[in-house]
PDB file of C-alpha atoms in Angstrom:
ATOM      1  CA  MET F  34       6.388 158.905  16.618  1.00 27.00           C
ATOM      2  CA  GLU F  35       3.345 161.124  17.022  1.00 29.00           C
ATOM      3  CA  ARG F  36       4.842 162.659  20.157  1.00 30.00           C
ATOM      4  CA  ARG F  37       8.108 163.438  18.366  1.00 29.00           C
ATOM      5  CA  GLN F  38       6.251 165.157  15.553  1.00 29.00           C
ATOM      6  CA  PHE F  39       4.203 167.164  18.031  1.00 24.00           C
ATOM      7  CA  LEU F  40       7.274 168.380  19.889  1.00 30.00           C
ATOM      8  CA  ARG F  41       9.009 169.442  16.726  1.00 32.00           C
ATOM      9  CA  GLY F  42       5.923 171.302  15.602  1.00 31.00           C
ATOM     10  CA  THR F  43       5.762 173.519  18.670  1.00 31.00           C
ATOM     11  CA  GLY F  44       7.555 176.809  19.020  1.00 34.00           C
ATOM     12  CA  THR F  45       9.568 175.313  21.886  1.00 35.00           C
ATOM     13  CA  ALA F  46      11.419 172.701  19.833  1.00 36.00           C
ATOM     14  CA  ILE F  47      13.233 173.686  16.684  1.00 38.00           C
ATOM     15  CA  GLY F  48      12.830 170.780  14.268  1.00 39.00           C
ATOM     16  CA  GLY F  49      14.935 169.988  11.239  1.00 36.00           C
ATOM     17  CA  SER F  50      12.018 170.658   8.912  1.00 33.00           C
ATOM     18  CA  LEU F  51      12.063 174.305   9.940  1.00 36.00           C
ATOM     19  CA  VAL F  52      15.747 174.924   9.359  1.00 40.00           C
ATOM     20  CA  ALA F  53      15.277 175.777   5.689  1.00 36.00           C
ATOM     21  CA  GLY F  54      13.797 179.066   6.836  1.00 41.00           C
ATOM     22  CA  CYS F  55      16.827 180.046   8.913  1.00 44.00           C
ATOM     23  CA  VAL F  56      18.645 183.238   8.087  1.00 44.00           C
ATOM     24  CA  GLY F  57      22.373 182.692   8.449  1.00 42.00           C
ATOM     25  CA  GLY F  58      23.665 186.238   8.107  1.00 45.00           C
ATOM     26  CA  GLY F  59      21.777 188.119  10.769  1.00 42.00           C
ATOM     27  CA  SER F  60      19.743 191.249  10.239  1.00 47.00           C
ATOM     28  CA  GLU F  61      20.557 193.964   7.719  1.00 49.00           C
ATOM     29  CA  SER F  62      23.962 195.598   8.148  1.00 64.00           C
ATOM     30  CA  GLY F  63      22.476 198.891   9.336  1.00 90.00           C
ATOM     31  CA  THR F  64      20.909 197.246  12.381  1.00 96.00           C
ATOM     32  CA  VAL F  65      21.991 194.929  15.163  1.00 98.00           C
ATOM     33  CA  THR F  66      19.132 193.143  16.901  1.00 98.00           C
ATOM     34  CA  VAL F  67      19.677 191.879  20.426  1.00 98.00           C
ATOM     35  CA  ASP F  68      17.219 190.299  22.823  1.00 98.00           C
ATOM     36  CA  TYR F  69      16.631 191.217  26.435  1.00 98.00           C
ATOM     37  CA  ALA F  70      15.153 188.878  28.999  1.00 97.00           C
ATOM     38  CA  TYR F  71      14.093 189.071  32.612  1.00 94.00           C
ATOM     39  CA  TYR F  72      16.247 185.969  33.212  1.00 94.00           C
ATOM     40  CA  ASN F  73      19.310 187.823  31.821  1.00 96.00           C
ATOM     41  CA  PRO F  74      19.997 190.742  34.204  1.00 96.00           C
ATOM     42  CA  VAL F  75      22.963 192.025  32.190  1.00 98.00           C
ATOM     43  CA  SER F  76      20.743 192.514  29.147  1.00 98.00           C
ATOM     44  CA  LEU F  77      18.442 194.680  31.274  1.00 98.00           C
ATOM     45  CA  VAL F  78      21.382 196.765  32.482  1.00 98.00           C
ATOM     46  CA  LEU F  79      22.560 197.355  28.904  1.00 98.00           C
ATOM     47  CA  ARG F  80      19.087 198.332  27.769  1.00 98.00           C
ATOM     48  CA  GLU F  81      18.535 200.664  30.723  1.00 98.00           C
ATOM     49  CA  LYS F  82      21.927 202.356  30.496  1.00 98.00           C
ATOM     50  CA  GLY F  83      21.984 202.648  26.708  1.00 98.00           C
ATOM     51  CA  TRP F  84      25.513 201.253  26.563  1.00 98.00           C
ATOM     52  CA  LEU F  85      24.896 199.044  23.558  1.00 97.00           C
ATOM     53  CA  GLY F  86      23.716 202.085  21.616  1.00 96.00           C
ATOM     54  CA  GLU F  87      26.855 203.923  22.719  1.00 97.00           C
ATOM     55  CA  ALA F  88      29.000 201.053  21.420  1.00 97.00           C
ATOM     56  CA  PHE F  89      27.563 201.621  17.937  1.00 97.00           C
ATOM     57  CA  ALA F  90      27.230 205.408  18.089  1.00 95.00           C
ATOM     58  CA  ASP F  91      30.098 206.052  15.669  1.00 94.00           C
ATOM     59  CA  THR F  92      29.005 203.442  13.123  1.00 94.00           C
ATOM     60  CA  GLY F  93      25.552 204.566  12.029  1.00 91.00           C
ATOM     61  CA  THR F  94      24.228 201.167  13.090  1.00 95.00           C
ATOM     62  CA  ASP F  95      20.902 201.105  14.921  1.00 96.00           C
ATOM     63  CA  VAL F  96      20.316 198.852  17.909  1.00 97.00           C
ATOM     64  CA  GLU F  97      16.974 197.069  18.138  1.00 98.00           C
ATOM     65  CA  TRP F  98      15.816 195.204  21.219  1.00 98.00           C
ATOM     66  CA  VAL F  99      13.392 192.264  21.257  1.00 98.00           C
ATOM     67  CA  LEU F 100      11.961 190.667  24.394  1.00 97.00           C
ATOM     68  CA  SER F 101      12.532 186.951  24.980  1.00 97.00           C
ATOM     69  CA  LEU F 102      10.116 185.419  27.476  1.00 92.00           C
ATOM     70  CA  GLY F 103      11.994 182.105  27.476  1.00 92.00           C
ATOM     71  CA  SER F 104      14.742 180.176  25.738  1.00 93.00           C
ATOM     72  CA  ASN F 105      12.184 178.789  23.341  1.00 93.00           C
ATOM     73  CA  GLN F 106      11.309 182.271  22.106  1.00 96.00           C
ATOM     74  CA  ALA F 107      14.974 183.301  21.905  1.00 97.00           C
ATOM     75  CA  ASN F 108      15.634 180.231  19.746  1.00 97.00           C
ATOM     76  CA  GLU F 109      12.736 181.201  17.505  1.00 97.00           C
ATOM     77  CA  TYR F 110      14.364 184.608  16.958  1.00 98.00           C
ATOM     78  CA  ALA F 111      17.627 182.891  16.033  1.00 98.00           C
ATOM     79  CA  GLN F 112      15.900 180.391  13.773  1.00 97.00           C
ATOM     80  CA  SER F 113      14.129 183.122  11.809  1.00 97.00           C
ATOM     81  CA  GLY F 114      17.088 185.525  11.834  1.00 96.00           C
ATOM     82  CA  GLU F 115      15.056 188.113  13.732  1.00 96.00           C
ATOM     83  CA  ALA F 116      17.832 188.509  16.327  1.00 98.00           C
ATOM     84  CA  ASP F 117      21.586 188.519  15.827  1.00 98.00           C
ATOM     85  CA  VAL F 118      22.191 187.896  19.539  1.00 98.00           C
ATOM     86  CA  SER F 119      19.875 185.986  21.884  1.00 98.00           C
ATOM     87  CA  SER F 120      19.778 184.672  25.458  1.00 98.00           C
ATOM     88  CA  THR F 121      19.033 181.044  26.269  1.00 97.00           C
ATOM     89  CA  ALA F 122      19.896 178.329  28.711  1.00 96.00           C
ATOM     90  CA  GLY F 123      22.784 176.122  27.671  1.00 97.00           C
ATOM     91  CA  ILE F 124      20.751 172.991  26.918  1.00 96.00           C
ATOM     92  CA  ALA F 125      18.269 175.007  24.845  1.00 95.00           C
ATOM     93  CA  ALA F 126      21.131 176.416  22.776  1.00 97.00           C
ATOM     94  CA  LEU F 127      22.464 172.903  22.165  1.00 97.00           C
ATOM     95  CA  MET F 128      19.015 171.728  21.101  1.00 96.00           C
ATOM     96  CA  ALA F 129      18.759 174.520  18.556  1.00 96.00           C
ATOM     97  CA  ARG F 130      22.283 174.035  17.222  1.00 97.00           C
ATOM     98  CA  THR F 131      21.735 170.281  16.872  1.00 97.00           C
ATOM     99  CA  ASN F 132      18.585 170.941  14.855  1.00 95.00           C
ATOM    100  CA  GLY F 133      20.466 173.163  12.439  1.00 95.00           C
ATOM    101  CA  VAL F 134      19.897 176.640  13.841  1.00 97.00           C
ATOM    102  CA  PRO F 135      23.185 178.442  13.046  1.00 97.00           C
ATOM    103  CA  ILE F 136      24.220 179.772  16.465  1.00 98.00           C
ATOM    104  CA  THR F 137      27.480 179.868  18.390  1.00 98.00           C
ATOM    105  CA  THR F 138      27.989 180.652  22.083  1.00 98.00           C
ATOM    106  CA  PRO F 139      31.072 182.773  22.819  1.00 98.00           C
ATOM    107  CA  TYR F 140      29.837 184.215  26.132  1.00 98.00           C
ATOM    108  CA  VAL F 141      28.095 183.108  29.334  1.00 98.00           C
ATOM    109  CA  TYR F 142      25.942 185.864  30.817  1.00 97.00           C
ATOM    110  CA  SER F 143      25.221 184.054  34.098  1.00 96.00           C
ATOM    111  CA  GLU F 144      25.595 180.922  36.163  1.00 96.00           C
ATOM    112  CA  PRO F 145      22.140 180.930  37.733  1.00 95.00           C
ATOM    113  CA  GLU F 146      19.977 178.844  39.939  1.00 96.00           C
ATOM    114  CA  TRP F 147      16.930 180.110  38.115  1.00 95.00           C
ATOM    115  CA  THR F 148      14.687 177.050  38.138  1.00 96.00           C
ATOM    116  CA  ALA F 149      13.130 174.699  40.701  1.00 98.00           C
ATOM    117  CA  LEU F 150       9.934 172.690  41.048  1.00 98.00           C
ATOM    118  CA  VAL F 151       7.185 174.672  42.737  1.00 98.00           C
ATOM    119  CA  THR F 152       3.858 173.799  44.290  1.00 98.00           C
ATOM    120  CA  PHE F 153       1.486 174.991  47.011  1.00 97.00           C
ATOM    121  CA  GLU F 154       1.388 173.444  50.454  1.00 95.00           C
ATOM    122  CA  GLU F 155      -2.208 172.324  50.101  1.00 95.00           C
ATOM    123  CA  THR F 156      -1.447 170.038  47.139  1.00 96.00           C
ATOM    124  CA  GLY F 157       0.310 167.605  49.458  1.00 96.00           C
ATOM    125  CA  ILE F 158       3.235 167.317  47.052  1.00 98.00           C
ATOM    126  CA  GLU F 159       6.440 166.968  49.060  1.00 97.00           C
ATOM    127  CA  SER F 160       8.792 165.205  46.661  1.00 98.00           C
ATOM    128  CA  VAL F 161       9.281 164.572  42.960  1.00 98.00           C
ATOM    129  CA  ALA F 162       7.856 161.078  43.392  1.00 98.00           C
ATOM    130  CA  ASP F 163       4.550 162.682  44.406  1.00 98.00           C
ATOM    131  CA  LEU F 164       4.230 164.148  40.883  1.00 98.00           C
ATOM    132  CA  GLU F 165       3.203 160.805  39.411  1.00 98.00           C
ATOM    133  CA  GLY F 166      -0.164 161.268  37.709  1.00 98.00           C
ATOM    134  CA  LYS F 167      -0.149 165.016  38.366  1.00 98.00           C
ATOM    135  CA  ARG F 168      -0.377 168.029  36.037  1.00 98.00           C
ATOM    136  CA  VAL F 169       2.876 169.993  35.828  1.00 98.00           C
ATOM    137  CA  ALA F 170       3.263 173.275  33.952  1.00 98.00           C
ATOM    138  CA  ALA F 171       6.518 173.685  32.026  1.00 97.00           C
ATOM    139  CA  THR F 172       7.778 175.445  28.914  1.00 93.00           C
ATOM    140  CA  ARG F 173       9.120 172.789  26.578  1.00 90.00           C
ATOM    141  CA  GLY F 174      12.558 173.511  25.182  1.00 86.00           C
ATOM    142  CA  THR F 175      13.671 175.630  28.181  1.00 90.00           C
ATOM    143  CA  ASP F 176      15.838 174.975  31.224  1.00 93.00           C
ATOM    144  CA  PRO F 177      12.874 174.437  33.591  1.00 96.00           C
ATOM    145  CA  TYR F 178      11.573 171.715  31.268  1.00 95.00           C
ATOM    146  CA  PHE F 179      14.933 169.939  31.200  1.00 94.00           C
ATOM    147  CA  PHE F 180      15.203 170.462  34.967  1.00 96.00           C
ATOM    148  CA  LEU F 181      11.863 168.675  35.344  1.00 97.00           C
ATOM    149  CA  LEU F 182      13.018 165.760  33.187  1.00 95.00           C
ATOM    150  CA  GLN F 183      16.177 165.322  35.251  1.00 94.00           C
ATOM    151  CA  ALA F 184      14.229 165.506  38.506  1.00 97.00           C
ATOM    152  CA  LEU F 185      11.751 162.915  37.270  1.00 97.00           C
ATOM    153  CA  GLY F 186      14.605 160.649  36.247  1.00 94.00           C
ATOM    154  CA  ASP F 187      16.099 160.879  39.737  1.00 95.00           C
ATOM    155  CA  ALA F 188      12.767 159.702  41.154  1.00 97.00           C
ATOM    156  CA  GLY F 189      12.498 156.776  38.743  1.00 97.00           C
ATOM    157  CA  LEU F 190       9.837 158.545  36.681  1.00 97.00           C
ATOM    158  CA  SER F 191       9.639 159.948  33.164  1.00 93.00           C
ATOM    159  CA  GLU F 192       7.544 162.532  31.359  1.00 93.00           C
ATOM    160  CA  ASP F 193       5.067 159.761  30.572  1.00 95.00           C
ATOM    161  CA  ASP F 194       4.291 159.494  34.292  1.00 97.00           C
ATOM    162  CA  VAL F 195       3.043 163.081  34.545  1.00 98.00           C
ATOM    163  CA  GLU F 196       0.919 165.374  32.404  1.00 98.00           C
ATOM    164  CA  VAL F 197       3.127 168.223  31.215  1.00 97.00           C
ATOM    165  CA  VAL F 198       1.049 171.316  30.457  1.00 98.00           C
ATOM    166  CA  ASN F 199       3.064 173.348  27.952  1.00 96.00           C
ATOM    167  CA  LEU F 200       2.787 177.005  29.018  1.00 96.00           C
ATOM    168  CA  GLN F 201       5.143 179.967  28.745  1.00 94.00           C
ATOM    169  CA  HIS F 202       6.764 180.740  32.110  1.00 93.00           C
ATOM    170  CA  PRO F 203       4.435 183.539  33.318  1.00 93.00           C
ATOM    171  CA  GLU F 204       1.387 181.523  32.291  1.00 96.00           C
ATOM    172  CA  GLY F 205       2.731 178.509  34.180  1.00 97.00           C
ATOM    173  CA  GLN F 206       2.997 180.616  37.313  1.00 97.00           C
ATOM    174  CA  SER F 207      -0.588 181.830  36.864  1.00 97.00           C
ATOM    175  CA  ALA F 208      -1.869 178.311  36.230  1.00 98.00           C
ATOM    176  CA  LEU F 209      -0.359 177.116  39.497  1.00 98.00           C
ATOM    177  CA  VAL F 210      -1.892 180.023  41.425  1.00 97.00           C
ATOM    178  CA  ARG F 211      -5.318 179.259  39.921  1.00 97.00           C
ATOM    179  CA  GLY F 212      -5.003 175.569  40.735  1.00 97.00           C
ATOM    180  CA  ASP F 213      -5.129 174.523  37.080  1.00 98.00           C
ATOM    181  CA  VAL F 214      -1.927 172.508  37.594  1.00 98.00           C
ATOM    182  CA  ASP F 215      -0.490 170.748  40.630  1.00 98.00           C
ATOM    183  CA  ALA F 216       3.093 171.921  40.183  1.00 98.00           C
ATOM    184  CA  TRP F 217       5.200 174.164  37.993  1.00 98.00           C
ATOM    185  CA  ALA F 218       8.754 173.960  36.683  1.00 98.00           C
ATOM    186  CA  GLY F 219       9.446 177.563  37.604  1.00 97.00           C
ATOM    187  CA  LEU F 220      11.755 180.249  36.274  1.00 94.00           C
ATOM    188  CA  ASP F 221      12.966 183.415  37.972  1.00 93.00           C
ATOM    189  CA  PRO F 222      11.925 186.132  38.473  1.00 92.00           C
ATOM    190  CA  HIS F 223       8.415 184.666  38.302  1.00 93.00           C
ATOM    191  CA  MET F 224       9.405 181.831  40.651  1.00 96.00           C
ATOM    192  CA  ALA F 225      10.853 184.176  43.267  1.00 95.00           C
ATOM    193  CA  GLU F 226       7.735 186.327  43.069  1.00 94.00           C
ATOM    194  CA  LEU F 227       5.565 183.313  43.811  1.00 95.00           C
ATOM    195  CA  GLU F 228       7.863 182.190  46.615  1.00 94.00           C
ATOM    196  CA  LEU F 229       7.905 185.573  48.378  1.00 95.00           C
ATOM    197  CA  GLU F 230       4.456 186.951  47.687  1.00 94.00           C
ATOM    198  CA  HIS F 231       2.049 183.997  47.656  1.00 94.00           C
ATOM    199  CA  GLU F 232       1.433 182.260  50.969  1.00 93.00           C
ATOM    200  CA  GLY F 233       1.971 178.521  50.855  1.00 94.00           C
ATOM    201  CA  ALA F 234       4.158 178.480  47.740  1.00 96.00           C
ATOM    202  CA  GLU F 235       7.030 176.040  48.123  1.00 96.00           C
ATOM    203  CA  LEU F 236      10.143 175.250  46.107  1.00 97.00           C
ATOM    204  CA  PHE F 237       9.931 171.549  46.900  1.00 98.00           C
ATOM    205  CA  PHE F 238      12.817 170.404  44.702  1.00 98.00           C
ATOM    206  CA  ARG F 239      16.018 172.378  44.107  1.00 97.00           C
ATOM    207  CA  GLU F 240      19.220 171.205  42.466  1.00 96.00           C
ATOM    208  CA  PRO F 241      21.622 173.944  41.293  1.00 94.00           C
ATOM    209  CA  ARG F 242      23.680 171.593  39.105  1.00 92.00           C
ATOM    210  CA  TYR F 243      20.612 170.887  36.958  1.00 95.00           C
ATOM    211  CA  ASN F 244      20.574 174.530  35.801  1.00 95.00           C
ATOM    212  CA  THR F 245      22.498 174.823  32.517  1.00 95.00           C
ATOM    213  CA  TYR F 246      23.954 178.332  32.615  1.00 96.00           C
ATOM    214  CA  GLY F 247      22.894 181.415  30.672  1.00 97.00           C
ATOM    215  CA  PHE F 248      24.298 181.313  27.119  1.00 98.00           C
ATOM    216  CA  LEU F 249      24.592 184.397  24.923  1.00 98.00           C
ATOM    217  CA  ASN F 250      24.214 183.091  21.372  1.00 98.00           C
ATOM    218  CA  PHE F 251      25.323 184.781  18.150  1.00 98.00           C
ATOM    219  CA  LEU F 252      24.164 183.899  14.652  1.00 98.00           C
ATOM    220  CA  ASP F 253      27.075 182.299  12.801  1.00 98.00           C
ATOM    221  CA  GLY F 254      26.648 184.698   9.909  1.00 97.00           C
ATOM    222  CA  PHE F 255      26.798 187.661  12.268  1.00 97.00           C
ATOM    223  CA  LEU F 256      30.051 186.411  13.797  1.00 96.00           C
ATOM    224  CA  ALA F 257      31.613 185.681  10.424  1.00 96.00           C
ATOM    225  CA  ASP F 258      30.428 188.650   8.356  1.00 96.00           C
ATOM    226  CA  ARG F 259      30.177 191.352  11.031  1.00 96.00           C
ATOM    227  CA  THR F 260      32.997 190.452  13.383  1.00 96.00           C
ATOM    228  CA  GLU F 261      33.593 194.029  14.510  1.00 96.00           C
ATOM    229  CA  ASP F 262      29.923 194.461  15.354  1.00 97.00           C
ATOM    230  CA  ALA F 263      29.938 191.195  17.309  1.00 97.00           C
ATOM    231  CA  THR F 264      32.980 192.409  19.229  1.00 97.00           C
ATOM    232  CA  ARG F 265      31.183 195.656  20.087  1.00 97.00           C
ATOM    233  CA  VAL F 266      28.281 193.653  21.512  1.00 98.00           C
ATOM    234  CA  LEU F 267      30.656 191.617  23.669  1.00 98.00           C
ATOM    235  CA  GLU F 268      32.469 194.734  24.848  1.00 97.00           C
ATOM    236  CA  ALA F 269      29.147 196.237  25.898  1.00 98.00           C
ATOM    237  CA  TYR F 270      28.225 193.009  27.689  1.00 98.00           C
ATOM    238  CA  GLU F 271      31.516 193.089  29.579  1.00 97.00           C
ATOM    239  CA  ARG F 272      30.826 196.668  30.613  1.00 98.00           C
ATOM    240  CA  GLY F 273      27.368 195.661  31.812  1.00 98.00           C
ATOM    241  CA  ARG F 274      28.586 192.530  33.598  1.00 98.00           C
ATOM    242  CA  GLU F 275      31.317 194.377  35.496  1.00 98.00           C
ATOM    243  CA  TRP F 276      28.929 197.169  36.454  1.00 98.00           C
ATOM    244  CA  ALA F 277      26.309 194.676  37.654  1.00 98.00           C
ATOM    245  CA  ILE F 278      28.855 192.912  39.858  1.00 98.00           C
ATOM    246  CA  GLU F 279      29.955 196.226  41.373  1.00 98.00           C
ATOM    247  CA  ASN F 280      26.397 197.547  41.764  1.00 97.00           C
ATOM    248  CA  PRO F 281      24.179 194.643  42.879  1.00 97.00           C
ATOM    249  CA  GLU F 282      21.485 196.774  44.513  1.00 96.00           C
ATOM    250  CA  GLU F 283      21.113 199.023  41.478  1.00 97.00           C
ATOM    251  CA  THR F 284      21.069 195.997  39.191  1.00 97.00           C
ATOM    252  CA  ALA F 285      18.301 194.452  41.273  1.00 96.00           C
ATOM    253  CA  GLY F 286      16.435 197.757  40.961  1.00 97.00           C
ATOM    254  CA  ILE F 287      16.726 197.666  37.177  1.00 97.00           C
ATOM    255  CA  LEU F 288      15.437 194.093  37.184  1.00 96.00           C
ATOM    256  CA  ALA F 289      12.518 195.099  39.403  1.00 95.00           C
ATOM    257  CA  ASP F 290      11.559 198.011  37.164  1.00 96.00           C
ATOM    258  CA  ALA F 291      11.853 196.045  33.920  1.00 95.00           C
ATOM    259  CA  SER F 292       9.961 192.983  35.101  1.00 91.00           C
ATOM    260  CA  GLU F 293       7.475 194.906  37.287  1.00 91.00           C
ATOM    261  CA  MET F 294       8.473 192.715  40.206  1.00 90.00           C
ATOM    262  CA  SER F 295       8.932 193.975  43.762  1.00 95.00           C
ATOM    263  CA  ALA F 296      12.348 195.005  45.052  1.00 95.00           C
ATOM    264  CA  PRO F 297      12.645 191.981  47.398  1.00 96.00           C
ATOM    265  CA  VAL F 298      11.922 189.607  44.505  1.00 95.00           C
ATOM    266  CA  ALA F 299      14.498 191.229  42.256  1.00 95.00           C
ATOM    267  CA  GLU F 300      17.067 191.267  45.049  1.00 95.00           C
ATOM    268  CA  ARG F 301      16.617 187.563  45.689  1.00 95.00           C
ATOM    269  CA  VAL F 302      16.919 186.749  41.987  1.00 94.00           C
ATOM    270  CA  PHE F 303      20.046 188.770  41.377  1.00 95.00           C
ATOM    271  CA  THR F 304      21.973 188.609  44.641  1.00 93.00           C
ATOM    272  CA  GLN F 305      21.154 185.016  45.680  1.00 94.00           C
ATOM    273  CA  ARG F 306      20.650 183.137  42.405  1.00 94.00           C
ATOM    274  CA  ASN F 307      22.994 184.644  39.821  1.00 95.00           C
ATOM    275  CA  ASP F 308      26.781 184.345  39.546  1.00 96.00           C
ATOM    276  CA  LEU F 309      28.310 186.577  36.869  1.00 97.00           C
ATOM    277  CA  SER F 310      31.950 185.747  37.580  1.00 96.00           C
ATOM    278  CA  GLU F 311      32.769 183.359  34.681  1.00 96.00           C
ATOM    279  CA  PRO F 312      31.745 184.771  31.267  1.00 97.00           C
ATOM    280  CA  ILE F 313      33.936 182.568  29.060  1.00 97.00           C
ATOM    281  CA  PRO F 314      32.476 179.153  28.198  1.00 96.00           C
ATOM    282  CA  GLY F 315      34.796 176.214  28.770  1.00 94.00           C
ATOM    283  CA  GLU F 316      35.139 172.625  29.889  1.00 95.00           C
ATOM    284  CA  PRO F 317      32.488 172.712  32.664  1.00 95.00           C
ATOM    285  CA  HIS F 318      29.920 173.849  30.102  1.00 96.00           C
ATOM    286  CA  ARG F 319      31.021 171.233  27.560  1.00 96.00           C
ATOM    287  CA  GLU F 320      30.902 168.463  30.143  1.00 96.00           C
ATOM    288  CA  LEU F 321      27.454 169.447  31.395  1.00 95.00           C
ATOM    289  CA  LEU F 322      25.937 169.621  27.919  1.00 96.00           C
ATOM    290  CA  SER F 323      27.580 166.346  26.885  1.00 96.00           C
ATOM    291  CA  ASP F 324      26.095 164.653  29.947  1.00 93.00           C
ATOM    292  CA  LEU F 325      22.625 166.066  29.201  1.00 93.00           C
ATOM    293  CA  SER F 326      22.617 165.503  25.435  1.00 94.00           C
ATOM    294  CA  PRO F 327      20.963 162.039  25.658  1.00 92.00           C
ATOM    295  CA  ILE F 328      17.840 163.743  27.043  1.00 90.00           C
ATOM    296  CA  LEU F 329      17.396 165.587  23.740  1.00 92.00           C
ATOM    297  CA  GLU F 330      17.398 162.308  21.853  1.00 91.00           C
ATOM    298  CA  ARG F 331      15.273 160.412  24.344  1.00 87.00           C
ATOM    299  CA  GLU F 332      12.563 163.080  24.396  1.00 84.00           C
ATOM    300  CA  GLY F 333      12.436 163.508  20.618  1.00 88.00           C
ATOM    301  CA  LEU F 334      13.631 167.117  20.754  1.00 90.00           C
ATOM    302  CA  VAL F 335      16.155 166.667  17.957  1.00 92.00           C
ATOM    303  CA  THR F 336      15.927 165.032  14.558  1.00 88.00           C
ATOM    304  CA  ASP F 337      16.294 161.258  14.377  1.00 86.00           C
ATOM    305  CA  ASP F 338      19.775 161.348  12.815  1.00 89.00           C
ATOM    306  CA  ALA F 339      21.076 164.149  15.066  1.00 92.00           C
ATOM    307  CA  ASP F 340      24.182 163.976  17.247  1.00 94.00           C
ATOM    308  CA  PRO F 341      23.734 166.387  20.193  1.00 96.00           C
ATOM    309  CA  ALA F 342      26.976 165.380  21.911  1.00 96.00           C
ATOM    310  CA  GLY F 343      28.852 165.952  18.671  1.00 95.00           C
ATOM    311  CA  ASN F 344      27.410 169.454  18.413  1.00 97.00           C
ATOM    312  CA  VAL F 345      28.711 170.653  21.794  1.00 97.00           C
ATOM    313  CA  ASP F 346      32.067 171.718  20.365  1.00 95.00           C
ATOM    314  CA  GLU F 347      30.314 173.262  17.369  1.00 96.00           C
ATOM    315  CA  LEU F 348      28.231 175.386  19.718  1.00 98.00           C
ATOM    316  CA  ILE F 349      30.821 176.616  22.222  1.00 97.00           C
ATOM    317  CA  ASP F 350      33.512 179.077  21.177  1.00 96.00           C
ATOM    318  CA  ALA F 351      35.874 179.842  24.068  1.00 91.00           C
ATOM    319  CA  GLU F 352      38.214 181.945  21.935  1.00 94.00           C
ATOM    320  CA  PHE F 353      36.152 184.733  20.391  1.00 93.00           C
ATOM    321  CA  ALA F 354      35.553 186.665  23.602  1.00 92.00           C
ATOM    322  CA  SER F 355      38.982 186.011  25.130  1.00 90.00           C
ATOM    323  CA  GLU F 356      40.413 189.349  23.979  1.00 86.00           C
ATOM    324  CA  VAL F 357      37.393 191.239  25.303  1.00 92.00           C
ATOM    325  CA  VAL F 358      37.097 189.696  28.752  1.00 91.00           C
TER     326      VAL F 358
END
């Protein structure tokens, strides 16, 4: 029970006791607040090109951008009402929705392979089984954390068999470089930077199907009360997505500039590990989240009486964006 209470108290797990502070209607009507994230290349394109501002130019509505360093932080913005639109992994969105954060996902910004387990050659770690008794950096409540849990399960281990060091993604990368941890549940572009620019760095466990998509989440109140504004956001996202597909090198350049990563790192992230072809959520997303929902209960990341599987349909809205895409 102590572990459950600890997890709910962190910024990476949105507990039921915090839901009373949620803002259901989004930010004030004169502003739309949208996050951008280095793991969401389309958001970087929109911010760079100014297309979201153009979408609202005739309305008098201001666009504000906030930086999300991980799904956990994006969920915090949604929980507090600081952002109308935020970027998370699919499983992180389900966790928040199950715990009462009023978000809906009408749009998928990416199908990525953005996480893997990373170590350095000198640690001697060659497989997930070798993590037993080791220190592993991960950001609780994010896709890399859930990736780690699934990998451990495959090896017959659980979180209790390792020491998870809860660090935000960039700090996890730094901790691995310093030798403060033995492995890291990595996230791009930080993971690709380590892989390409630090000798001996190894992605020792990869499994694309354990990545849970990139979900673009809207506050329920924003969708209900400001439907036209929500549609404008989606139209801008479609413009950005189509441009990114047609201009991969320029998109990688925008990612490199925004994240201060090198061009080769950004190119690997965008051209090799992101698929932008399917923006409408559907059955594959429902099935994946339904299969993973027991993890949320087992790890104490949702309230005791919660029903994660039952919240999958509450989270995913395949209809709202259908007229835009």
